[in-house]
């Protein structure tokens, strides 16, 4: 990769965290302002960045356009879309589709709730695996070696007083997720927000995405949210089947193994 291209990519990455001035970008990259300004001018010409009246740079329309196209090209997102829309129409709560990227989950689709309460989440936003229902679902069935590697680098930073901050406690939580086939977070990632999630599987049975439902306590209590688990499992299974997965019924438990 050329040095200029690498610096341009780093500029875009920094702006993904929020607007920044020329001085802030130069400091972040550790290069002279004239070099950063030259790259910014090229990026601005192609609409990858723009500068506001306060002389702060932002991600431009071209980035958002490519992001939208990239999301549309994700096969699981396209397959899940109609099912998520139907689920959202029926229940009316914020619905997400997420995937695992490194040690975080990334929201690749979102359907807003039908009430006036809006979640802070957005498509493209990343969230920790240890404090989210989707994260727990996506890492619960990782091979032992991959799970150990992941847990070895997690910082278990507390997002709320309810966040799991201990590796052993998180392992116990994942064991429960594997047994029951779904995960939850109880105000662990955001205060007053509860969430449940279920895996979307590919033909190999691997969890490639997670469908989740998030509600605030003022809309629905955590206990009432659990009543949606059968519907959540049903929609995640429908999506999984279209992704090529075929369940093997465990007759002793009366549900897919």
mmCIF file with all atom_site columns, C-alpha atoms in Angstrom, residues 25-167:
data_model
loop_
_atom_site.group_PDB
_atom_site.id
_atom_site.type_symbol
_atom_site.label_atom_id
_atom_site.label_alt_id
_atom_site.label_comp_id
_atom_site.label_asym_id
_atom_site.label_entity_id
_atom_site.label_seq_id
_atom_site.pdbx_PDB_ins_code
_atom_site.Cartn_x
_atom_site.Cartn_y
_atom_site.Cartn_z
_atom_site.occupancy
_atom_site.B_iso_or_equiv
_atom_site.pdbx_formal_charge
_atom_site.auth_seq_id
_atom_site.auth_comp_id
_atom_site.auth_asym_id
_atom_site.auth_atom_id
_atom_site.pdbx_PDB_model_num
ATOM 1   C CA . UNK A 1 25  ? -5.924  15.072  11.983 1.00 0.00 ? 25  UNK A CA 1
ATOM 2   C CA . UNK A 1 26  ? -2.249  15.967  11.622 1.00 0.00 ? 26  UNK A CA 1
ATOM 3   C CA . UNK A 1 27  ? -1.692  15.073  15.258 1.00 0.00 ? 27  UNK A CA 1
ATOM 4   C CA . UNK A 1 28  ? -3.562  11.780  14.900 1.00 0.00 ? 28  UNK A CA 1
ATOM 5   C CA . UNK A 1 29  ? -1.494  10.782  11.855 1.00 0.00 ? 29  UNK A CA 1
ATOM 6   C CA . UNK A 1 30  ? 1.777   12.175  13.178 1.00 0.00 ? 30  UNK A CA 1
ATOM 7   C CA . UNK A 1 31  ? 2.533   14.031  9.928  1.00 0.00 ? 31  UNK A CA 1
ATOM 8   C CA . UNK A 1 32  ? 2.822   17.681  8.878  1.00 0.00 ? 32  UNK A CA 1
ATOM 9   C CA . UNK A 1 33  ? -0.352  19.671  8.276  1.00 0.00 ? 33  UNK A CA 1
ATOM 10  C CA . UNK A 1 34  ? 0.563   20.380  4.651  1.00 0.00 ? 34  UNK A CA 1
ATOM 11  C CA . UNK A 1 35  ? 0.579   16.648  3.889  1.00 0.00 ? 35  UNK A CA 1
ATOM 12  C CA . UNK A 1 36  ? -2.794  16.140  5.547  1.00 0.00 ? 36  UNK A CA 1
ATOM 13  C CA . UNK A 1 37  ? -4.251  19.193  3.779  1.00 0.00 ? 37  UNK A CA 1
ATOM 14  C CA . UNK A 1 38  ? -3.142  17.859  0.405  1.00 0.00 ? 38  UNK A CA 1
ATOM 15  C CA . UNK A 1 39  ? -4.836  14.523  1.089  1.00 0.00 ? 39  UNK A CA 1
ATOM 16  C CA . UNK A 1 40  ? -7.977  16.233  2.398  1.00 0.00 ? 40  UNK A CA 1
ATOM 17  C CA . UNK A 1 41  ? -8.279  18.301  -0.774 1.00 0.00 ? 41  UNK A CA 1
ATOM 18  C CA . UNK A 1 42  ? -8.103  15.151  -2.910 1.00 0.00 ? 42  UNK A CA 1
ATOM 19  C CA . UNK A 1 43  ? -10.640 13.378  -0.708 1.00 0.00 ? 43  UNK A CA 1
ATOM 20  C CA . UNK A 1 44  ? -12.931 16.417  -0.803 1.00 0.00 ? 44  UNK A CA 1
ATOM 21  C CA . UNK A 1 45  ? -12.810 16.547  -4.613 1.00 0.00 ? 45  UNK A CA 1
ATOM 22  C CA . UNK A 1 46  ? -14.157 12.998  -4.688 1.00 0.00 ? 46  UNK A CA 1
ATOM 23  C CA . UNK A 1 47  ? -16.714 13.788  -1.934 1.00 0.00 ? 47  UNK A CA 1
ATOM 24  C CA . UNK A 1 48  ? -15.146 11.445  0.605  1.00 0.00 ? 48  UNK A CA 1
ATOM 25  C CA . UNK A 1 49  ? -14.855 14.335  3.102  1.00 0.00 ? 49  UNK A CA 1
ATOM 26  C CA . UNK A 1 50  ? -16.181 17.865  3.479  1.00 0.00 ? 50  UNK A CA 1
ATOM 27  C CA . UNK A 1 51  ? -15.326 20.852  5.678  1.00 0.00 ? 51  UNK A CA 1
ATOM 28  C CA . UNK A 1 52  ? -17.953 22.721  7.674  1.00 0.00 ? 52  UNK A CA 1
ATOM 29  C CA . UNK A 1 53  ? -18.039 26.422  8.526  1.00 0.00 ? 53  UNK A CA 1
ATOM 30  C CA . UNK A 1 54  ? -16.175 25.743  11.741 1.00 0.00 ? 54  UNK A CA 1
ATOM 31  C CA . UNK A 1 55  ? -13.268 24.306  9.698  1.00 0.00 ? 55  UNK A CA 1
ATOM 32  C CA . UNK A 1 56  ? -13.904 20.784  10.932 1.00 0.00 ? 56  UNK A CA 1
ATOM 33  C CA . UNK A 1 57  ? -13.782 17.884  8.508  1.00 0.00 ? 57  UNK A CA 1
ATOM 34  C CA . UNK A 1 58  ? -16.510 15.238  8.238  1.00 0.00 ? 58  UNK A CA 1
ATOM 35  C CA . UNK A 1 59  ? -17.044 12.037  6.269  1.00 0.00 ? 59  UNK A CA 1
ATOM 36  C CA . UNK A 1 60  ? -18.617 12.918  2.931  1.00 0.00 ? 60  UNK A CA 1
ATOM 37  C CA . UNK A 1 61  ? -21.516 11.671  0.867  1.00 0.00 ? 61  UNK A CA 1
ATOM 38  C CA . UNK A 1 62  ? -19.356 9.263   -1.134 1.00 0.00 ? 62  UNK A CA 1
ATOM 39  C CA . UNK A 1 63  ? -18.431 7.321   2.022  1.00 0.00 ? 63  UNK A CA 1
ATOM 40  C CA . UNK A 1 64  ? -22.071 6.963   3.015  1.00 0.00 ? 64  UNK A CA 1
ATOM 41  C CA . UNK A 1 65  ? -22.997 5.893   -0.521 1.00 0.00 ? 65  UNK A CA 1
ATOM 42  C CA . UNK A 1 66  ? -20.346 3.173   -0.585 1.00 0.00 ? 66  UNK A CA 1
ATOM 43  C CA . UNK A 1 67  ? -21.282 2.073   2.914  1.00 0.00 ? 67  UNK A CA 1
ATOM 44  C CA . UNK A 1 68  ? -24.909 1.663   1.856  1.00 0.00 ? 68  UNK A CA 1
ATOM 45  C CA . UNK A 1 69  ? -23.926 -0.292  -1.251 1.00 0.00 ? 69  UNK A CA 1
ATOM 46  C CA . UNK A 1 70  ? -21.603 -2.504  0.759  1.00 0.00 ? 70  UNK A CA 1
ATOM 47  C CA . UNK A 1 71  ? -24.326 -3.314  3.249  1.00 0.00 ? 71  UNK A CA 1
ATOM 48  C CA . UNK A 1 72  ? -26.764 -4.117  0.456  1.00 0.00 ? 72  UNK A CA 1
ATOM 49  C CA . UNK A 1 73  ? -24.246 -6.569  -0.968 1.00 0.00 ? 73  UNK A CA 1
ATOM 50  C CA . UNK A 1 74  ? -24.073 -8.591  2.264  1.00 0.00 ? 74  UNK A CA 1
ATOM 51  C CA . UNK A 1 75  ? -26.028 -11.740 1.436  1.00 0.00 ? 75  UNK A CA 1
ATOM 52  C CA . UNK A 1 76  ? -27.350 -12.331 4.940  1.00 0.00 ? 76  UNK A CA 1
ATOM 53  C CA . UNK A 1 77  ? -28.673 -8.768  5.148  1.00 0.00 ? 77  UNK A CA 1
ATOM 54  C CA . UNK A 1 78  ? -30.598 -9.164  1.925  1.00 0.00 ? 78  UNK A CA 1
ATOM 55  C CA . UNK A 1 79  ? -32.024 -12.511 3.004  1.00 0.00 ? 79  UNK A CA 1
ATOM 56  C CA . UNK A 1 80  ? -32.948 -11.250 6.460  1.00 0.00 ? 80  UNK A CA 1
ATOM 57  C CA . UNK A 1 81  ? -34.547 -7.986  5.333  1.00 0.00 ? 81  UNK A CA 1
ATOM 58  C CA . UNK A 1 82  ? -38.114 -9.166  4.602  1.00 0.00 ? 82  UNK A CA 1
ATOM 59  C CA . UNK A 1 83  ? -38.209 -11.350 7.718  1.00 0.00 ? 83  UNK A CA 1
ATOM 60  C CA . UNK A 1 84  ? -36.980 -8.537  9.952  1.00 0.00 ? 84  UNK A CA 1
ATOM 61  C CA . UNK A 1 85  ? -39.537 -6.167  8.453  1.00 0.00 ? 85  UNK A CA 1
ATOM 62  C CA . UNK A 1 86  ? -42.355 -8.620  9.171  1.00 0.00 ? 86  UNK A CA 1
ATOM 63  C CA . UNK A 1 87  ? -41.105 -9.191  12.717 1.00 0.00 ? 87  UNK A CA 1
ATOM 64  C CA . UNK A 1 88  ? -40.803 -5.448  13.308 1.00 0.00 ? 88  UNK A CA 1
ATOM 65  C CA . UNK A 1 89  ? -44.310 -4.807  11.984 1.00 0.00 ? 89  UNK A CA 1
ATOM 66  C CA . UNK A 1 90  ? -45.725 -7.453  14.289 1.00 0.00 ? 90  UNK A CA 1
ATOM 67  C CA . UNK A 1 91  ? -43.978 -6.450  17.505 1.00 0.00 ? 91  UNK A CA 1
ATOM 68  C CA . UNK A 1 92  ? -43.048 -2.804  16.927 1.00 0.00 ? 92  UNK A CA 1
ATOM 69  C CA . UNK A 1 93  ? -39.726 -2.801  18.797 1.00 0.00 ? 93  UNK A CA 1
ATOM 70  C CA . UNK A 1 94  ? -36.243 -1.798  17.644 1.00 0.00 ? 94  UNK A CA 1
ATOM 71  C CA . UNK A 1 95  ? -34.788 -4.726  15.684 1.00 0.00 ? 95  UNK A CA 1
ATOM 72  C CA . UNK A 1 96  ? -31.137 -5.170  14.736 1.00 0.00 ? 96  UNK A CA 1
ATOM 73  C CA . UNK A 1 97  ? -29.109 -7.495  12.548 1.00 0.00 ? 97  UNK A CA 1
ATOM 74  C CA . UNK A 1 98  ? -25.488 -7.762  13.642 1.00 0.00 ? 98  UNK A CA 1
ATOM 75  C CA . UNK A 1 99  ? -22.314 -9.595  12.731 1.00 0.00 ? 99  UNK A CA 1
ATOM 76  C CA . UNK A 1 100 ? -19.060 -10.283 14.553 1.00 0.00 ? 100 UNK A CA 1
ATOM 77  C CA . UNK A 1 101 ? -16.011 -8.267  13.470 1.00 0.00 ? 101 UNK A CA 1
ATOM 78  C CA . UNK A 1 102 ? -12.955 -9.006  15.563 1.00 0.00 ? 102 UNK A CA 1
ATOM 79  C CA . UNK A 1 103 ? -13.883 -8.475  19.199 1.00 0.00 ? 103 UNK A CA 1
ATOM 80  C CA . UNK A 1 104 ? -16.965 -6.366  18.468 1.00 0.00 ? 104 UNK A CA 1
ATOM 81  C CA . UNK A 1 105 ? -20.400 -6.643  16.934 1.00 0.00 ? 105 UNK A CA 1
ATOM 82  C CA . UNK A 1 106 ? -21.364 -4.369  14.065 1.00 0.00 ? 106 UNK A CA 1
ATOM 83  C CA . UNK A 1 107 ? -24.957 -3.436  13.311 1.00 0.00 ? 107 UNK A CA 1
ATOM 84  C CA . UNK A 1 108 ? -25.560 -4.159  9.618  1.00 0.00 ? 108 UNK A CA 1
ATOM 85  C CA . UNK A 1 109 ? -29.282 -3.412  9.671  1.00 0.00 ? 109 UNK A CA 1
ATOM 86  C CA . UNK A 1 110 ? -31.725 -1.638  11.969 1.00 0.00 ? 110 UNK A CA 1
ATOM 87  C CA . UNK A 1 111 ? -35.496 -1.224  12.005 1.00 0.00 ? 111 UNK A CA 1
ATOM 88  C CA . UNK A 1 112 ? -36.823 1.482   14.296 1.00 0.00 ? 112 UNK A CA 1
ATOM 89  C CA . UNK A 1 113 ? -39.479 0.969   16.941 1.00 0.00 ? 113 UNK A CA 1
ATOM 90  C CA . UNK A 1 114 ? -43.037 2.088   16.306 1.00 0.00 ? 114 UNK A CA 1
ATOM 91  C CA . UNK A 1 115 ? -43.124 4.261   19.431 1.00 0.00 ? 115 UNK A CA 1
ATOM 92  C CA . UNK A 1 116 ? -41.391 7.596   19.923 1.00 0.00 ? 116 UNK A CA 1
ATOM 93  C CA . UNK A 1 117 ? -38.386 6.160   21.767 1.00 0.00 ? 117 UNK A CA 1
ATOM 94  C CA . UNK A 1 118 ? -35.264 5.906   19.613 1.00 0.00 ? 118 UNK A CA 1
ATOM 95  C CA . UNK A 1 119 ? -32.147 3.876   20.394 1.00 0.00 ? 119 UNK A CA 1
ATOM 96  C CA . UNK A 1 120 ? -28.691 5.408   20.027 1.00 0.00 ? 120 UNK A CA 1
ATOM 97  C CA . UNK A 1 121 ? -27.627 2.513   17.763 1.00 0.00 ? 121 UNK A CA 1
ATOM 98  C CA . UNK A 1 122 ? -27.190 2.965   14.014 1.00 0.00 ? 122 UNK A CA 1
ATOM 99  C CA . UNK A 1 123 ? -26.114 0.894   11.035 1.00 0.00 ? 123 UNK A CA 1
ATOM 100 C CA . UNK A 1 124 ? -22.326 0.596   11.049 1.00 0.00 ? 124 UNK A CA 1
ATOM 101 C CA . UNK A 1 125 ? -21.981 1.235   14.785 1.00 0.00 ? 125 UNK A CA 1
ATOM 102 C CA . UNK A 1 126 ? -19.801 -1.184  16.730 1.00 0.00 ? 126 UNK A CA 1
ATOM 103 C CA . UNK A 1 127 ? -20.534 -2.496  20.219 1.00 0.00 ? 127 UNK A CA 1
ATOM 104 C CA . UNK A 1 128 ? -18.707 -4.762  22.691 1.00 0.00 ? 128 UNK A CA 1
ATOM 105 C CA . UNK A 1 129 ? -19.420 -8.477  22.650 1.00 0.00 ? 129 UNK A CA 1
ATOM 106 C CA . UNK A 1 130 ? -19.391 -8.864  26.423 1.00 0.00 ? 130 UNK A CA 1
ATOM 107 C CA . UNK A 1 131 ? -22.178 -6.365  27.126 1.00 0.00 ? 131 UNK A CA 1
ATOM 108 C CA . UNK A 1 132 ? -24.589 -7.058  24.259 1.00 0.00 ? 132 UNK A CA 1
ATOM 109 C CA . UNK A 1 133 ? -27.040 -9.871  23.644 1.00 0.00 ? 133 UNK A CA 1
ATOM 110 C CA . UNK A 1 134 ? -25.954 -10.079 20.017 1.00 0.00 ? 134 UNK A CA 1
ATOM 111 C CA . UNK A 1 135 ? -22.304 -10.310 21.028 1.00 0.00 ? 135 UNK A CA 1
ATOM 112 C CA . UNK A 1 136 ? -22.980 -13.167 23.417 1.00 0.00 ? 136 UNK A CA 1
ATOM 113 C CA . UNK A 1 137 ? -24.887 -15.081 20.739 1.00 0.00 ? 137 UNK A CA 1
ATOM 114 C CA . UNK A 1 138 ? -22.169 -14.574 18.133 1.00 0.00 ? 138 UNK A CA 1
ATOM 115 C CA . UNK A 1 139 ? -19.273 -15.745 20.314 1.00 0.00 ? 139 UNK A CA 1
ATOM 116 C CA . UNK A 1 140 ? -21.023 -18.442 22.377 1.00 0.00 ? 140 UNK A CA 1
ATOM 117 C CA . UNK A 1 141 ? -20.337 -21.210 19.865 1.00 0.00 ? 141 UNK A CA 1
ATOM 118 C CA . UNK A 1 142 ? -16.881 -20.190 18.701 1.00 0.00 ? 142 UNK A CA 1
ATOM 119 C CA . UNK A 1 143 ? -14.346 -23.031 18.688 1.00 0.00 ? 143 UNK A CA 1
ATOM 120 C CA . UNK A 1 144 ? -12.507 -23.241 22.007 1.00 0.00 ? 144 UNK A CA 1
ATOM 121 C CA . UNK A 1 145 ? -9.272  -21.849 20.593 1.00 0.00 ? 145 UNK A CA 1
ATOM 122 C CA . UNK A 1 146 ? -10.963 -18.844 18.988 1.00 0.00 ? 146 UNK A CA 1
ATOM 123 C CA . UNK A 1 147 ? -12.964 -18.136 22.119 1.00 0.00 ? 147 UNK A CA 1
ATOM 124 C CA . UNK A 1 148 ? -9.849  -18.288 24.301 1.00 0.00 ? 148 UNK A CA 1
ATOM 125 C CA . UNK A 1 149 ? -8.034  -15.898 21.967 1.00 0.00 ? 149 UNK A CA 1
ATOM 126 C CA . UNK A 1 150 ? -10.964 -13.487 22.041 1.00 0.00 ? 150 UNK A CA 1
ATOM 127 C CA . UNK A 1 151 ? -11.307 -13.577 25.816 1.00 0.00 ? 151 UNK A CA 1
ATOM 128 C CA . UNK A 1 152 ? -7.585  -13.012 26.104 1.00 0.00 ? 152 UNK A CA 1
ATOM 129 C CA . UNK A 1 153 ? -7.832  -9.592  24.474 1.00 0.00 ? 153 UNK A CA 1
ATOM 130 C CA . UNK A 1 154 ? -11.185 -8.405  25.849 1.00 0.00 ? 154 UNK A CA 1
ATOM 131 C CA . UNK A 1 155 ? -10.867 -5.619  28.415 1.00 0.00 ? 155 UNK A CA 1
ATOM 132 C CA . UNK A 1 156 ? -14.383 -6.171  29.818 1.00 0.00 ? 156 UNK A CA 1
ATOM 133 C CA . UNK A 1 157 ? -14.850 -2.431  30.146 1.00 0.00 ? 157 UNK A CA 1
ATOM 134 C CA . UNK A 1 158 ? -18.010 -1.637  32.167 1.00 0.00 ? 158 UNK A CA 1
ATOM 135 C CA . UNK A 1 159 ? -20.676 0.219   30.178 1.00 0.00 ? 159 UNK A CA 1
ATOM 136 C CA . UNK A 1 160 ? -23.200 0.165   33.040 1.00 0.00 ? 160 UNK A CA 1
ATOM 137 C CA . UNK A 1 161 ? -23.228 -1.160  36.616 1.00 0.00 ? 161 UNK A CA 1
ATOM 138 C CA . UNK A 1 162 ? -24.719 -4.392  35.208 1.00 0.00 ? 162 UNK A CA 1
ATOM 139 C CA . UNK A 1 163 ? -21.953 -5.117  32.684 1.00 0.00 ? 163 UNK A CA 1
ATOM 140 C CA . UNK A 1 164 ? -20.146 -8.436  33.047 1.00 0.00 ? 164 UNK A CA 1
ATOM 141 C CA . UNK A 1 165 ? -16.533 -7.505  33.802 1.00 0.00 ? 165 UNK A CA 1
ATOM 142 C CA . UNK A 1 166 ? -15.038 -10.913 34.594 1.00 0.00 ? 166 UNK A CA 1
ATOM 143 C CA . UNK A 1 167 ? -13.857 -13.572 32.147 1.00 0.00 ? 167 UNK A CA 1
#
